[in-house]
PDB file of C-alpha atoms and ligand atoms in Angstrom:
ATOM      1  CA  UNK A  72     115.542 -11.909 -69.441  1.00 98.00           C
ATOM      2  CA  UNK A  73     119.216 -13.056 -70.356  1.00 98.00           C
ATOM      3  CA  UNK A  74     121.789 -10.565 -71.453  1.00 98.00           C
ATOM      4  CA  UNK A  75     120.850 -11.710 -75.037  1.00 98.00           C
ATOM      5  CA  UNK A  76     117.437 -10.771 -74.519  1.00 98.00           C
ATOM      6  CA  UNK A  77     115.644 -14.400 -74.213  1.00 98.00           C
ATOM      7  CA  UNK A  78     112.969 -15.022 -71.652  1.00 97.00           C
ATOM      8  CA  UNK A  79     112.690 -18.738 -72.278  1.00 97.00           C
ATOM      9  CA  UNK A  80     114.359 -21.629 -74.022  1.00 96.00           C
ATOM     10  CA  UNK A  81     112.832 -22.786 -77.260  1.00 95.00           C
ATOM     11  CA  UNK A  82     111.120 -25.443 -75.277  1.00 93.00           C
ATOM     12  CA  UNK A  83     109.225 -22.748 -73.315  1.00 92.00           C
ATOM     13  CA  UNK A  84     111.508 -23.117 -69.908  1.00 93.00           C
ATOM     14  CA  UNK A  85     111.926 -19.986 -68.021  1.00 92.00           C
ATOM     15  CA  UNK A  86     112.335 -20.453 -64.286  1.00 91.00           C
ATOM     16  CA  UNK A  87     114.617 -19.188 -63.328  1.00 92.00           C
ATOM     17  CA  UNK A  88     116.436 -16.694 -65.235  1.00 97.00           C
ATOM     18  CA  UNK A  89     117.087 -13.808 -62.671  1.00 97.00           C
ATOM     19  CA  UNK A  90     117.888 -14.180 -59.246  1.00 97.00           C
ATOM     20  CA  UNK A  91     116.048 -13.694 -55.755  1.00 95.00           C
ATOM     21  CA  UNK A  92     116.565 -10.218 -55.397  1.00 96.00           C
ATOM     22  CA  UNK A  93     115.087  -9.345 -58.787  1.00 97.00           C
ATOM     23  CA  UNK A  94     112.466 -11.729 -58.140  1.00 94.00           C
ATOM     24  CA  UNK A  95     111.536  -9.972 -54.866  1.00 93.00           C
ATOM     25  CA  UNK A  96     111.518  -6.604 -56.558  1.00 95.00           C
ATOM     26  CA  UNK A  97     109.056  -7.688 -59.304  1.00 94.00           C
ATOM     27  CA  UNK A  98     106.905  -8.882 -56.445  1.00 91.00           C
ATOM     28  CA  UNK A  99     107.119  -5.409 -55.194  1.00 92.00           C
ATOM     29  CA  UNK A 100     105.880  -3.898 -58.682  1.00 94.00           C
ATOM     30  CA  UNK A 101     102.869  -6.304 -58.373  1.00 93.00           C
ATOM     31  CA  UNK A 102     102.007  -4.783 -55.073  1.00 91.00           C
ATOM     32  CA  UNK A 103     101.812  -1.357 -56.939  1.00 91.00           C
ATOM     33  CA  UNK A 104      99.626  -2.436 -59.632  1.00 94.00           C
ATOM     34  CA  UNK A 105      95.844  -2.872 -59.769  1.00 94.00           C
ATOM     35  CA  UNK A 106      96.286  -5.637 -61.941  1.00 96.00           C
ATOM     36  CA  UNK A 107      98.729  -7.948 -63.772  1.00 97.00           C
ATOM     37  CA  UNK A 108      98.251  -9.306 -67.534  1.00 98.00           C
ATOM     38  CA  UNK A 109      99.915 -12.105 -69.459  1.00 98.00           C
ATOM     39  CA  UNK A 110      99.372 -13.811 -72.515  1.00 98.00           C
ATOM     40  CA  UNK A 111      97.877 -17.367 -72.594  1.00 98.00           C
ATOM     41  CA  UNK A 112     100.907 -19.067 -74.040  1.00 96.00           C
ATOM     42  CA  UNK A 113     102.619 -18.062 -70.737  1.00 96.00           C
ATOM     43  CA  UNK A 114      99.742 -19.722 -68.883  1.00 97.00           C
ATOM     44  CA  UNK A 115     100.330 -22.750 -70.972  1.00 96.00           C
ATOM     45  CA  UNK A 116     104.111 -22.783 -70.729  1.00 94.00           C
ATOM     46  CA  UNK A 117     104.620 -21.787 -67.027  1.00 94.00           C
ATOM     47  CA  UNK A 118     101.238 -22.294 -65.349  1.00 95.00           C
ATOM     48  CA  UNK A 119     102.215 -19.271 -63.022  1.00 93.00           C
ATOM     49  CA  UNK A 120     100.399 -18.497 -59.857  1.00 91.00           C
ATOM     50  CA  UNK A 121     100.793 -14.406 -60.550  1.00 92.00           C
ATOM     51  CA  UNK A 122      99.952 -13.817 -56.887  1.00 86.00           C
ATOM     52  CA  UNK A 123     101.682 -11.883 -54.386  1.00 81.00           C
ATOM     53  CA  UNK A 124     104.215 -14.293 -52.519  1.00 66.00           C
ATOM     54  CA  UNK A 125     107.255 -13.253 -50.532  1.00 50.00           C
ATOM     55  CA  UNK A 126     105.787 -12.925 -47.055  1.00 52.00           C
ATOM     56  CA  UNK A 127     102.225 -12.115 -47.723  1.00 53.00           C
ATOM     57  CA  UNK A 128      99.680 -14.047 -45.868  1.00 55.00           C
ATOM     58  CA  UNK A 129      96.880 -13.430 -48.217  1.00 58.00           C
ATOM     59  CA  UNK A 130      98.670 -13.825 -51.600  1.00 62.00           C
ATOM     60  CA  UNK A 131      95.704 -12.167 -53.645  1.00 66.00           C
ATOM     61  CA  UNK A 132      95.511  -9.227 -51.465  1.00 68.00           C
ATOM     62  CA  UNK A 133      98.021  -6.211 -51.676  1.00 71.00           C
ATOM     63  CA  UNK A 134      99.520  -4.591 -48.799  1.00 66.00           C
ATOM     64  CA  UNK A 135      96.903  -1.921 -49.044  1.00 68.00           C
ATOM     65  CA  UNK A 136      93.991  -4.447 -48.598  1.00 62.00           C
ATOM     66  CA  UNK A 137      93.084  -4.034 -52.128  1.00 68.00           C
ATOM     67  CA  UNK A 138      92.756  -7.307 -54.413  1.00 73.00           C
ATOM     68  CA  UNK A 139      95.309  -7.880 -57.376  1.00 83.00           C
ATOM     69  CA  UNK A 140      93.480  -8.637 -60.447  1.00 94.00           C
ATOM     70  CA  UNK A 141      95.033 -11.302 -62.681  1.00 96.00           C
ATOM     71  CA  UNK A 142      94.236 -10.882 -66.482  1.00 98.00           C
ATOM     72  CA  UNK A 143      94.886 -13.363 -69.384  1.00 98.00           C
ATOM     73  CA  UNK A 144      94.729 -12.491 -73.153  1.00 98.00           C
ATOM     74  CA  UNK A 145      93.268 -15.666 -74.579  1.00 98.00           C
ATOM     75  CA  UNK A 146      91.401 -14.949 -77.908  1.00 97.00           C
ATOM     76  CA  UNK A 147      90.490 -18.646 -78.411  1.00 96.00           C
ATOM     77  CA  UNK A 148      89.756 -19.539 -74.774  1.00 97.00           C
ATOM     78  CA  UNK A 149      92.819 -22.071 -74.573  1.00 98.00           C
ATOM     79  CA  UNK A 150      93.328 -21.365 -70.860  1.00 98.00           C
ATOM     80  CA  UNK A 151      93.349 -25.022 -69.334  1.00 98.00           C
ATOM     81  CA  UNK A 152      90.644 -25.648 -66.631  1.00 97.00           C
ATOM     82  CA  UNK A 153      93.583 -27.128 -64.667  1.00 97.00           C
ATOM     83  CA  UNK A 154      95.567 -23.788 -64.784  1.00 98.00           C
ATOM     84  CA  UNK A 155      96.273 -22.591 -61.164  1.00 96.00           C
ATOM     85  CA  UNK A 156      94.795 -19.404 -62.130  1.00 95.00           C
ATOM     86  CA  UNK A 157      91.462 -20.641 -62.844  1.00 96.00           C
ATOM     87  CA  UNK A 158      91.528 -23.102 -59.644  1.00 95.00           C
ATOM     88  CA  UNK A 159      93.222 -21.157 -56.607  1.00 91.00           C
ATOM     89  CA  UNK A 160      91.650 -19.418 -53.876  1.00 88.00           C
ATOM     90  CA  UNK A 161      91.621 -16.435 -55.541  1.00 89.00           C
ATOM     91  CA  UNK A 162      90.229 -17.613 -59.062  1.00 93.00           C
ATOM     92  CA  UNK A 163      87.391 -15.285 -58.710  1.00 90.00           C
ATOM     93  CA  UNK A 164      89.468 -12.339 -59.094  1.00 88.00           C
ATOM     94  CA  UNK A 165      90.864 -13.682 -62.569  1.00 96.00           C
ATOM     95  CA  UNK A 166      89.817 -12.536 -65.820  1.00 98.00           C
ATOM     96  CA  UNK A 167      90.283 -14.332 -69.263  1.00 98.00           C
ATOM     97  CA  UNK A 168      89.958 -12.178 -72.146  1.00 98.00           C
ATOM     98  CA  UNK A 169      88.428 -14.165 -74.928  1.00 98.00           C
ATOM     99  CA  UNK A 170      87.642 -13.218 -78.465  1.00 97.00           C
ATOM    100  CA  UNK A 171      83.965 -13.502 -80.173  1.00 94.00           C
ATOM    101  CA  UNK A 172      85.542 -16.565 -82.211  1.00 92.00           C
ATOM    102  CA  UNK A 173      86.282 -18.717 -78.938  1.00 96.00           C
ATOM    103  CA  UNK A 174      84.625 -21.813 -78.742  1.00 97.00           C
ATOM    104  CA  UNK A 175      81.543 -21.257 -76.696  1.00 97.00           C
ATOM    105  CA  UNK A 176      81.677 -24.452 -74.581  1.00 97.00           C
ATOM    106  CA  UNK A 177      85.205 -23.297 -73.439  1.00 98.00           C
ATOM    107  CA  UNK A 178      84.077 -20.040 -72.766  1.00 98.00           C
ATOM    108  CA  UNK A 179      81.055 -21.298 -70.754  1.00 98.00           C
ATOM    109  CA  UNK A 180      83.255 -23.933 -68.824  1.00 98.00           C
ATOM    110  CA  UNK A 181      85.934 -21.089 -67.711  1.00 98.00           C
ATOM    111  CA  UNK A 182      82.948 -18.837 -66.776  1.00 97.00           C
ATOM    112  CA  UNK A 183      82.114 -21.044 -64.286  1.00 96.00           C
ATOM    113  CA  UNK A 184      85.274 -20.444 -62.294  1.00 96.00           C
ATOM    114  CA  UNK A 185      86.355 -16.959 -63.191  1.00 97.00           C
ATOM    115  CA  UNK A 186      85.408 -13.850 -65.044  1.00 97.00           C
ATOM    116  CA  UNK A 187      85.345 -13.928 -68.908  1.00 98.00           C
ATOM    117  CA  UNK A 188      85.314 -10.717 -70.988  1.00 97.00           C
ATOM    118  CA  UNK A 189      84.499 -11.237 -74.659  1.00 98.00           C
ATOM    119  CA  UNK A 190      86.496  -8.459 -76.408  1.00 98.00           C
ATOM    120  CA  UNK A 191      86.991  -7.439 -80.069  1.00 97.00           C
ATOM    121  CA  UNK A 192      89.781  -8.734 -81.870  1.00 96.00           C
ATOM    122  CA  UNK A 193      92.080  -7.515 -84.591  1.00 92.00           C
ATOM    123  CA  UNK A 194      93.870  -9.550 -87.183  1.00 83.00           C
ATOM    124  CA  UNK A 195      97.103 -10.929 -86.761  1.00 74.00           C
ATOM    125  CA  UNK A 196      99.687 -10.322 -89.792  1.00 68.00           C
ATOM    126  CA  UNK A 197     101.529 -13.796 -89.375  1.00 62.00           C
ATOM    127  CA  UNK A 198      98.288 -16.049 -88.712  1.00 65.00           C
ATOM    128  CA  UNK A 199      95.902 -14.017 -91.064  1.00 64.00           C
ATOM    129  CA  UNK A 200      93.281 -14.745 -88.530  1.00 66.00           C
ATOM    130  CA  UNK A 201      91.332 -12.662 -85.876  1.00 67.00           C
ATOM    131  CA  UNK A 202      93.464 -13.504 -83.054  1.00 80.00           C
ATOM    132  CA  UNK A 203      94.523 -10.790 -81.033  1.00 94.00           C
ATOM    133  CA  UNK A 204      92.665  -9.015 -78.384  1.00 97.00           C
ATOM    134  CA  UNK A 205      92.101  -5.210 -79.319  1.00 97.00           C
ATOM    135  CA  UNK A 206      94.243  -3.618 -76.497  1.00 98.00           C
ATOM    136  CA  UNK A 207      92.561  -0.168 -77.136  1.00 98.00           C
ATOM    137  CA  UNK A 208      89.391  -1.541 -76.257  1.00 98.00           C
ATOM    138  CA  UNK A 209      90.620  -3.574 -73.362  1.00 98.00           C
ATOM    139  CA  UNK A 210      92.556  -0.868 -71.856  1.00 98.00           C
ATOM    140  CA  UNK A 211      89.234   1.424 -71.924  1.00 98.00           C
ATOM    141  CA  UNK A 212      87.286  -1.434 -70.353  1.00 98.00           C
ATOM    142  CA  UNK A 213      89.756  -1.961 -67.621  1.00 97.00           C
ATOM    143  CA  UNK A 214      89.789   1.954 -66.935  1.00 97.00           C
ATOM    144  CA  UNK A 215      86.118   2.115 -66.330  1.00 97.00           C
ATOM    145  CA  UNK A 216      86.634  -0.781 -63.724  1.00 95.00           C
ATOM    146  CA  UNK A 217      89.248   1.340 -61.863  1.00 93.00           C
ATOM    147  CA  UNK A 218      92.120  -0.661 -63.163  1.00 95.00           C
ATOM    148  CA  UNK A 219      94.556   2.612 -63.852  1.00 93.00           C
ATOM    149  CA  UNK A 220      97.904   0.740 -63.314  1.00 95.00           C
ATOM    150  CA  UNK A 221      98.223  -2.404 -65.291  1.00 97.00           C
ATOM    151  CA  UNK A 222     101.680  -4.396 -65.049  1.00 98.00           C
ATOM    152  CA  UNK A 223     102.258  -6.418 -68.212  1.00 98.00           C
ATOM    153  CA  UNK A 224     104.233  -9.449 -67.366  1.00 97.00           C
ATOM    154  CA  UNK A 225     104.759 -11.178 -70.958  1.00 94.00           C
ATOM    155  CA  UNK A 226     105.432 -13.157 -72.796  1.00 95.00           C
ATOM    156  CA  UNK A 227     107.107 -11.746 -75.770  1.00 97.00           C
ATOM    157  CA  UNK A 228     104.157 -11.552 -78.259  1.00 97.00           C
ATOM    158  CA  UNK A 229     101.961  -9.741 -75.467  1.00 98.00           C
ATOM    159  CA  UNK A 230     105.317  -7.356 -74.662  1.00 98.00           C
ATOM    160  CA  UNK A 231     105.421  -6.684 -78.289  1.00 97.00           C
ATOM    161  CA  UNK A 232     101.694  -5.773 -78.775  1.00 97.00           C
ATOM    162  CA  UNK A 233     102.057  -3.449 -75.852  1.00 98.00           C
ATOM    163  CA  UNK A 234     105.318  -1.662 -76.759  1.00 97.00           C
ATOM    164  CA  UNK A 235     104.895  -1.691 -80.540  1.00 95.00           C
ATOM    165  CA  UNK A 236     101.254  -0.544 -80.122  1.00 95.00           C
ATOM    166  CA  UNK A 237     102.229   2.428 -78.019  1.00 95.00           C
ATOM    167  CA  UNK A 238     100.203   1.063 -75.077  1.00 97.00           C
ATOM    168  CA  UNK A 239     103.120   1.005 -72.660  1.00 97.00           C
ATOM    169  CA  UNK A 240     104.251   4.300 -70.382  1.00 97.00           C
ATOM    170  CA  UNK A 241     106.954   2.609 -68.594  1.00 98.00           C
ATOM    171  CA  UNK A 242     109.134  -0.405 -68.764  1.00 98.00           C
ATOM    172  CA  UNK A 243     111.069  -2.236 -65.993  1.00 98.00           C
ATOM    173  CA  UNK A 244     113.617  -4.688 -67.556  1.00 98.00           C
ATOM    174  CA  UNK A 245     115.765  -7.237 -65.345  1.00 98.00           C
ATOM    175  CA  UNK A 246     119.115  -8.627 -67.108  1.00 98.00           C
ATOM    176  CA  UNK A 247     120.680 -11.671 -65.529  1.00 98.00           C
ATOM    177  CA  UNK A 248     124.603 -11.911 -66.540  1.00 98.00           C
ATOM    178  CA  UNK A 249     123.763 -15.188 -68.731  1.00 98.00           C
ATOM    179  CA  UNK A 250     123.438 -15.797 -72.358  1.00 98.00           C
ATOM    180  CA  UNK A 251     121.098 -18.300 -73.910  1.00 97.00           C
ATOM    181  CA  UNK A 252     121.219 -18.137 -77.490  1.00 97.00           C
ATOM    182  CA  UNK A 253     119.465 -20.007 -79.923  1.00 96.00           C
ATOM    183  CA  UNK A 254     117.145 -18.908 -82.836  1.00 96.00           C
ATOM    184  CA  UNK A 255     114.107 -20.223 -81.382  1.00 96.00           C
ATOM    185  CA  UNK A 256     114.625 -19.187 -77.931  1.00 97.00           C
ATOM    186  CA  UNK A 257     111.886 -16.891 -76.691  1.00 97.00           C
ATOM    187  CA  UNK A 258     112.440 -13.213 -77.246  1.00 97.00           C
ATOM    188  CA  UNK A 259     111.217 -10.734 -74.386  1.00 98.00           C
ATOM    189  CA  UNK A 260     109.913  -8.619 -77.197  1.00 97.00           C
ATOM    190  CA  UNK A 261     108.721 -10.814 -80.414  1.00 96.00           C
ATOM    191  CA  UNK A 262     105.848  -9.810 -82.756  1.00 94.00           C
ATOM    192  CA  UNK A 263     106.699  -8.085 -85.996  1.00 92.00           C
ATOM    193  CA  UNK A 264     109.419  -5.761 -84.625  1.00 93.00           C
ATOM    194  CA  UNK A 265     109.612  -2.470 -86.108  1.00 93.00           C
ATOM    195  CA  UNK A 266     110.105  -2.278 -90.048  1.00 94.00           C
ATOM    196  CA  UNK A 267     112.755   0.800 -89.934  1.00 96.00           C
ATOM    197  CA  UNK A 268     115.434   2.192 -87.768  1.00 96.00           C
ATOM    198  CA  UNK A 269     113.697   5.566 -87.473  1.00 94.00           C
ATOM    199  CA  UNK A 270     110.488   3.579 -85.836  1.00 93.00           C
ATOM    200  CA  UNK A 271     112.713   2.362 -82.982  1.00 95.00           C
ATOM    201  CA  UNK A 272     111.216   2.289 -79.311  1.00 95.00           C
ATOM    202  CA  UNK A 273     113.239   4.945 -77.662  1.00 95.00           C
ATOM    203  CA  UNK A 274     113.349   4.832 -73.771  1.00 97.00           C
ATOM    204  CA  UNK A 275     113.657   7.925 -71.910  1.00 97.00           C
ATOM    205  CA  UNK A 276     114.723   8.831 -68.149  1.00 98.00           C
ATOM    206  CA  UNK A 277     116.703   5.341 -68.100  1.00 98.00           C
ATOM    207  CA  UNK A 278     117.695   4.337 -64.735  1.00 98.00           C
ATOM    208  CA  UNK A 279     119.995   1.338 -63.987  1.00 98.00           C
ATOM    209  CA  UNK A 280     120.477  -0.455 -60.789  1.00 98.00           C
ATOM    210  CA  UNK A 281     121.920  -3.635 -59.600  1.00 98.00           C
ATOM    211  CA  UNK A 282     119.843  -6.176 -57.773  1.00 97.00           C
ATOM    212  CA  UNK A 283     122.346  -8.840 -56.640  1.00 97.00           C
ATOM    213  CA  UNK A 284     123.850 -10.362 -59.636  1.00 97.00           C
ATOM    214  CA  UNK A 285     121.263  -8.820 -61.857  1.00 98.00           C
ATOM    215  CA  UNK A 286     120.577  -5.398 -63.591  1.00 98.00           C
ATOM    216  CA  UNK A 287     117.638  -3.529 -63.190  1.00 98.00           C
ATOM    217  CA  UNK A 288     116.653  -0.805 -66.084  1.00 98.00           C
ATOM    218  CA  UNK A 289     113.468   1.345 -65.512  1.00 98.00           C
ATOM    219  CA  UNK A 290     112.376   3.819 -68.147  1.00 98.00           C
ATOM    220  CA  UNK A 291     109.806   6.131 -69.846  1.00 98.00           C
ATOM    221  CA  UNK A 292     108.522   5.504 -73.353  1.00 95.00           C
ATOM    222  CA  UNK A 293     108.164   8.337 -75.799  1.00 82.00           C
TER     223      UNK A 293
HETATM  224  N1  NAP B 638     111.300 -14.848 -68.160  1.00 86.31           N
HETATM  225  C1  NAP B 638     110.144 -14.333 -68.148  1.00 86.31           C
HETATM  226  O1  NAP B 638     110.066 -13.381 -67.130  1.00 86.31           O
HETATM  227  C2  NAP B 638     109.039 -14.532 -68.705  1.00 86.31           C
HETATM  228  C3  NAP B 638     107.624 -13.836 -68.600  1.00 86.31           C
HETATM  229  C4  NAP B 638     106.489 -14.207 -69.070  1.00 86.31           C
HETATM  230  C5  NAP B 638     106.583 -15.570 -70.122  1.00 86.31           C
HETATM  231  N2  NAP B 638     107.788 -16.076 -70.329  1.00 86.31           N
HETATM  232  C6  NAP B 638     107.926 -17.112 -71.164  1.00 86.31           C
HETATM  233  O2  NAP B 638     107.326 -16.758 -72.452  1.00 86.31           O
HETATM  234  C7  NAP B 638     106.855 -17.745 -73.288  1.00 86.31           C
HETATM  235  C8  NAP B 638     105.514 -17.333 -73.764  1.00 86.31           C
HETATM  236  O3  NAP B 638     105.448 -16.072 -74.701  1.00 86.31           O
HETATM  237  P1  NAP B 638     104.959 -16.183 -76.122  1.00 86.31           P
HETATM  238  O4  NAP B 638     105.435 -14.876 -76.661  1.00 86.31           O
HETATM  239  O5  NAP B 638     104.881 -17.521 -76.865  1.00 86.31           O
HETATM  240  O6  NAP B 638     103.333 -15.723 -75.612  1.00 86.31           O
HETATM  241  P2  NAP B 638     102.570 -14.985 -74.663  1.00 86.31           P
HETATM  242  O7  NAP B 638     102.991 -13.387 -74.879  1.00 86.31           O
HETATM  243  O8  NAP B 638     102.464 -15.475 -73.321  1.00 86.31           O
HETATM  244  O9  NAP B 638     100.859 -15.258 -75.139  1.00 86.31           O
HETATM  245  C9  NAP B 638     100.858 -14.982 -76.707  1.00 86.31           C
HETATM  246  C10 NAP B 638      99.356 -15.406 -76.925  1.00 86.31           C
HETATM  247  O10 NAP B 638      98.523 -14.456 -76.456  1.00 86.31           O
HETATM  248  C11 NAP B 638      97.309 -14.165 -77.116  1.00 86.31           C
HETATM  249  N3  NAP B 638      96.970 -13.106 -77.441  1.00 86.31           N
HETATM  250  C12 NAP B 638      95.643 -12.577 -77.402  1.00 86.31           C
HETATM  251  N4  NAP B 638      95.434 -11.155 -77.767  1.00 86.31           N
HETATM  252  C13 NAP B 638      96.836 -10.601 -77.946  1.00 86.31           C
HETATM  253  C14 NAP B 638      97.472  -9.377 -78.322  1.00 86.31           C
HETATM  254  N5  NAP B 638      96.857  -8.479 -78.299  1.00 86.31           N
HETATM  255  N6  NAP B 638      98.955  -9.550 -78.414  1.00 86.31           N
HETATM  256  C15 NAP B 638      99.755 -10.614 -78.389  1.00 86.31           C
HETATM  257  N7  NAP B 638      99.085 -11.796 -77.718  1.00 86.31           N
HETATM  258  C16 NAP B 638      97.637 -12.095 -77.694  1.00 86.31           C
HETATM  259  C17 NAP B 638      97.560 -15.201 -78.556  1.00 86.31           C
HETATM  260  O11 NAP B 638      96.921 -16.288 -78.637  1.00 86.31           O
HETATM  261  P3  NAP B 638      95.655 -16.715 -78.951  1.00 86.31           P
HETATM  262  O12 NAP B 638      95.691 -16.107 -80.492  1.00 86.31           O
HETATM  263  O13 NAP B 638      95.298 -17.967 -78.645  1.00 86.31           O
HETATM  264  O14 NAP B 638      94.786 -15.599 -77.956  1.00 86.31           O
HETATM  265  C18 NAP B 638      99.127 -15.202 -78.551  1.00 86.31           C
HETATM  266  O15 NAP B 638      99.692 -16.265 -79.183  1.00 86.31           O
HETATM  267  C19 NAP B 638     106.841 -18.805 -72.253  1.00 86.31           C
HETATM  268  O16 NAP B 638     107.728 -19.727 -72.676  1.00 86.31           O
HETATM  269  C20 NAP B 638     107.174 -18.336 -71.129  1.00 86.31           C
HETATM  270  O17 NAP B 638     107.721 -19.291 -70.148  1.00 86.31           O
HETATM  271  C21 NAP B 638     108.940 -15.447 -69.694  1.00 86.31           C
END
């Protein structure tokens, strides 16, 4: 993110904010996870590969030979059929998590290429419709499938759901010495935010490191 906490412009442009060293470190984090998770807006904005790039001959497999699972929170099954995650050589390892309200035809079309999980949803306060995948349910389900380490990579709405919902155990934040500004630029943590200062998310065991021109923060959550 930029120093002012932005992860993309208002138009959704995010490549690249941090430098090469920080991005290589992020790849190492993927190596240590059983799965990576993003929200559907990130797929729509960036069409990311979410693979293990950087000198890895088999981009879908971790150094220990285990496959890396890619997971998308997508209550309405909006992931485009042309998205990389649905079409590349590791598509069979991708999982789209949809809600019961997702259009059946879209779910079926996605299901021909990737794994689709239908999850319970909870009401979004802003949209006033059942639109958020129930993370408690999903984490239990993933745990039963031996996903014990999940790397959540954004965007801001998904980050907020994990952080404000109390589902995150550690955070890793990369800060570039840049300022984006703009009230509509995308925030690293969006959602509803905390209502009162005594509900603030407190980080513990904070460590800072320099990664080229950028800063890396790692910490535990209470
Ligand atoms: N700089 C970076 O490192 C970085 C990393 C990632 C993303 N980004 C940027 O972030 C932007 C997208 O972020 P965003 O905040 O708009 O969207 P997002 O977090 O990528 O996706 C949010 C969407 O996911 C779905 N969703 C389903 N269950 C959810 C749950 N429990 N909690 C939260 N969302 C849930 C919802 O759509 P449905 O209701 O349709 O399911 C929701 O609108 C893009 O511009 C991208 O470029 C930047």
